[in-house]
Coordinates of C-alpha atoms in Angstrom, one line a residue:
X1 CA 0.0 0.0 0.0
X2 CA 1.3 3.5 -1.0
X3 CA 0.0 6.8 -0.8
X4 CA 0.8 9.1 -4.5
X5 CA 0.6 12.8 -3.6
X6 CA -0.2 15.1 -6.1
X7 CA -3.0 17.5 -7.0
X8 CA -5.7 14.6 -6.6
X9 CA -3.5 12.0 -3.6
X10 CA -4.9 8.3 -4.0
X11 CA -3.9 5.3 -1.8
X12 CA -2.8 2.6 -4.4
X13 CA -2.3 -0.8 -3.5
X14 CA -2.5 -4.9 -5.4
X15 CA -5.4 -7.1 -4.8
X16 CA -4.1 -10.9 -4.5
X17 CA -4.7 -11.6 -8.0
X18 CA -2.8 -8.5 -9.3
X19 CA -5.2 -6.2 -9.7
X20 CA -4.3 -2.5 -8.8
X21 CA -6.8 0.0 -6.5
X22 CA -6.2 3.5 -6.7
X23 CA -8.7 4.5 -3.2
X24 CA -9.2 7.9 -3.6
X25 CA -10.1 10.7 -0.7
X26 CA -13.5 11.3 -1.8
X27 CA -14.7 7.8 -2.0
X28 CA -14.0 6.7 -5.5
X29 CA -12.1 3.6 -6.6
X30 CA -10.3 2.8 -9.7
X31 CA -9.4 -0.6 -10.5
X32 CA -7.2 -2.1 -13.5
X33 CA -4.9 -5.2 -14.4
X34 CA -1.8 -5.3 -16.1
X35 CA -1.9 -9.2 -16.0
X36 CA -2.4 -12.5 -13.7
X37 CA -0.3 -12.7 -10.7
X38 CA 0.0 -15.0 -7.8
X39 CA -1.4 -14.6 -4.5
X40 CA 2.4 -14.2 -3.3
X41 CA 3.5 -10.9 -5.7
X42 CA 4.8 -8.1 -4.4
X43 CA 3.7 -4.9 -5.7
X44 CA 5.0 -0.8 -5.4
X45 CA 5.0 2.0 -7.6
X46 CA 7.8 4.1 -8.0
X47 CA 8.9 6.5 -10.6
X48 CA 12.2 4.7 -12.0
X49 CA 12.7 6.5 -15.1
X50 CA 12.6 10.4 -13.6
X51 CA 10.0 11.1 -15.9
X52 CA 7.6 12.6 -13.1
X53 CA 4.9 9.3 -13.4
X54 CA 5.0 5.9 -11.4
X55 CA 5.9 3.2 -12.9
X56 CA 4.4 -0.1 -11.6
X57 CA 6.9 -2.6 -10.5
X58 CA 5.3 -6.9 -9.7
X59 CA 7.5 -9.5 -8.4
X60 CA 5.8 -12.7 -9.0
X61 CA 7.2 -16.5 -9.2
X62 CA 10.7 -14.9 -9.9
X63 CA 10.1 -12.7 -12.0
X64 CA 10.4 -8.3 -11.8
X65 CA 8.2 -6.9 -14.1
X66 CA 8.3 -3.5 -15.0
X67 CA 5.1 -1.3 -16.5
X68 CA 4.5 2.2 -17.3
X69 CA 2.6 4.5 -16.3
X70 CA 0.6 4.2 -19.6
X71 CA 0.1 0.6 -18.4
X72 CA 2.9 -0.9 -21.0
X73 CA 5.0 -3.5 -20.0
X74 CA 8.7 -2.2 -20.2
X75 CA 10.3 -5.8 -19.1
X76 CA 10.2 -8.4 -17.6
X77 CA 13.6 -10.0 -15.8
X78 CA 13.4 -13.6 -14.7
X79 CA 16.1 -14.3 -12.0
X80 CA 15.6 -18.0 -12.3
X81 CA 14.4 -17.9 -8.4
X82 CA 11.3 -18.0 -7.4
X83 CA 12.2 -16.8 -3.7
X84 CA 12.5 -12.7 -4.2
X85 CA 12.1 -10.3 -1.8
X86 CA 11.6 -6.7 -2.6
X87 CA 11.2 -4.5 -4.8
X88 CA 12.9 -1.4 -3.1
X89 CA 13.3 1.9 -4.6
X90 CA 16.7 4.0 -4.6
X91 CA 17.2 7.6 -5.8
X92 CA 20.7 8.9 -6.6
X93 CA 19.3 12.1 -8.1
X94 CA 16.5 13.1 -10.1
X95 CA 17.1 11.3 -13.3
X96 CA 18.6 8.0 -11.9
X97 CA 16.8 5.3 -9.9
X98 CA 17.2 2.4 -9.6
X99 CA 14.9 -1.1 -8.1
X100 CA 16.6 -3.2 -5.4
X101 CA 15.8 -7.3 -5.5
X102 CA 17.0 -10.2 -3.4
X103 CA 17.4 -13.6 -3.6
X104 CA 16.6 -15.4 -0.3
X105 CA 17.8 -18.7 -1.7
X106 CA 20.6 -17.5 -3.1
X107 CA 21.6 -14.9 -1.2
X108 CA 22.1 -12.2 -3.7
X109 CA 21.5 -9.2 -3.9
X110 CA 20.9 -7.1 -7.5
X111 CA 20.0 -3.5 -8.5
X112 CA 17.9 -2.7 -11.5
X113 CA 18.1 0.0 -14.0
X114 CA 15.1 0.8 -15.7
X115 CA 15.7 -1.5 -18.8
X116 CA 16.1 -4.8 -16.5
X117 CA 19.7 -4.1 -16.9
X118 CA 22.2 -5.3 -13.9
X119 CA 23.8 -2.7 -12.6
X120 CA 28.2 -2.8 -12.5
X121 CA 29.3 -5.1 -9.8
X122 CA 26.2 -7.0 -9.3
X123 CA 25.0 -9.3 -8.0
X124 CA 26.6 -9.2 -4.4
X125 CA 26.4 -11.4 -1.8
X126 CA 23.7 -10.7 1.1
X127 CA 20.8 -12.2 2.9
X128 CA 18.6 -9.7 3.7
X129 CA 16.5 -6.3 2.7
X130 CA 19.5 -3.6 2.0
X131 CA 20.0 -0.2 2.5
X132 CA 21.7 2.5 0.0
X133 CA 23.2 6.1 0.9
X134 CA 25.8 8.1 1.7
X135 CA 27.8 7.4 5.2
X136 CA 29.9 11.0 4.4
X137 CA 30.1 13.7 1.9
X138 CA 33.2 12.0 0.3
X139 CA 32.4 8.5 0.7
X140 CA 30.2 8.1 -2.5
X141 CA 27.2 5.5 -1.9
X142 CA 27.4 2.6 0.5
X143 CA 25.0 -0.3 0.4
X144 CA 24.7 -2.2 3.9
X145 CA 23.4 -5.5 4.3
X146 CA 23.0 -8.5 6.3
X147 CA 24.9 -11.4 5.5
X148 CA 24.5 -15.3 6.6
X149 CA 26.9 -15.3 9.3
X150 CA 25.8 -12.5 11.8
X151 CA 27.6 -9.7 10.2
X152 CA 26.7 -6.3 8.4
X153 CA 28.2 -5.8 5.1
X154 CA 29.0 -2.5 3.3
X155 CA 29.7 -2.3 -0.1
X156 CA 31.1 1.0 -2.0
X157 CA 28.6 0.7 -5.0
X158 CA 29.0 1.5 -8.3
X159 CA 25.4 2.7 -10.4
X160 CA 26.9 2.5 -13.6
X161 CA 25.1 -0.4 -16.4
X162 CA 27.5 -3.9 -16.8

């Protein structure tokens, strides 16, 4: 469940089958599907590509799908698990955003360019939800995360495309 501000705010959230509900202030609903999902998706919006619109992002049986806010798809990426956690939503500035995804089975984590693409040095090792920012003004961007064996791990990332 998310809240989009604007002009006209909605609450906007995924019914078990997939089907988005934008439950607006003044009582009405609006309801659409951009396909068949599981019971078990996850579901956010986010605006990945900077463009000012949400983007709507499903993970489903192991798969991160990607659709506009015109309702297109824009991909789909299979990670050939079908135990992912996320998606989480990063903003390095206004133009660049990426979508966080972990394996649980694996224990990978990966970050997602608007295209589906990888991002450089990915995917890392990790076994939990993950954190991005900056830990200084000079540091750059830092990605902490839990690992299997009790520890924290922090990465120095790199947002550049593979």
């Amino acid at each position: 469940m998310r809240l989009v501000p604007g002009s006209d705010p909605y609450i906007i959230c995924s019914a078990p089958d997939g089907t988005i509900q934008q439950l607006r202030f003044d009582g009405r609903v609006t309801r659409f599907s951009l396909g068949r999902f599981s019971g078990d998706h996850s579901f956010d919006i986010f605006d990945v590509d900077g463009d000012g619109f949400g983007e709507y992002i499903f993970i489903d049986k192991g798969i991160l799908y990607l659709y506009d806010h015109n309702k297109s798809e824009m991909f789909a990426r299979d990670f050939g698990s079908e135990d992912l956690g996320g998606p989480l939503n990063f903003v390095f500035s206004g133009t660049e955003r990426k979508i966080g995804v972990y394996d649980m089975k694996k224990k990978q984590i990966f970050l997602i360019g608007n295209s589906g693409e990888t991002m450089n040095g990915f995917p890392l090792k990790g076994a939990s939800m993950f954190s991005i920012g900056k830990l200084s003004e000079k540091s750059g961007w830092h990605l902490i995360v839990g690992g299997t064996d009790r520890f924290l791990y922090n990465y120095k990332i790199d947002k550049e495309i593979k």
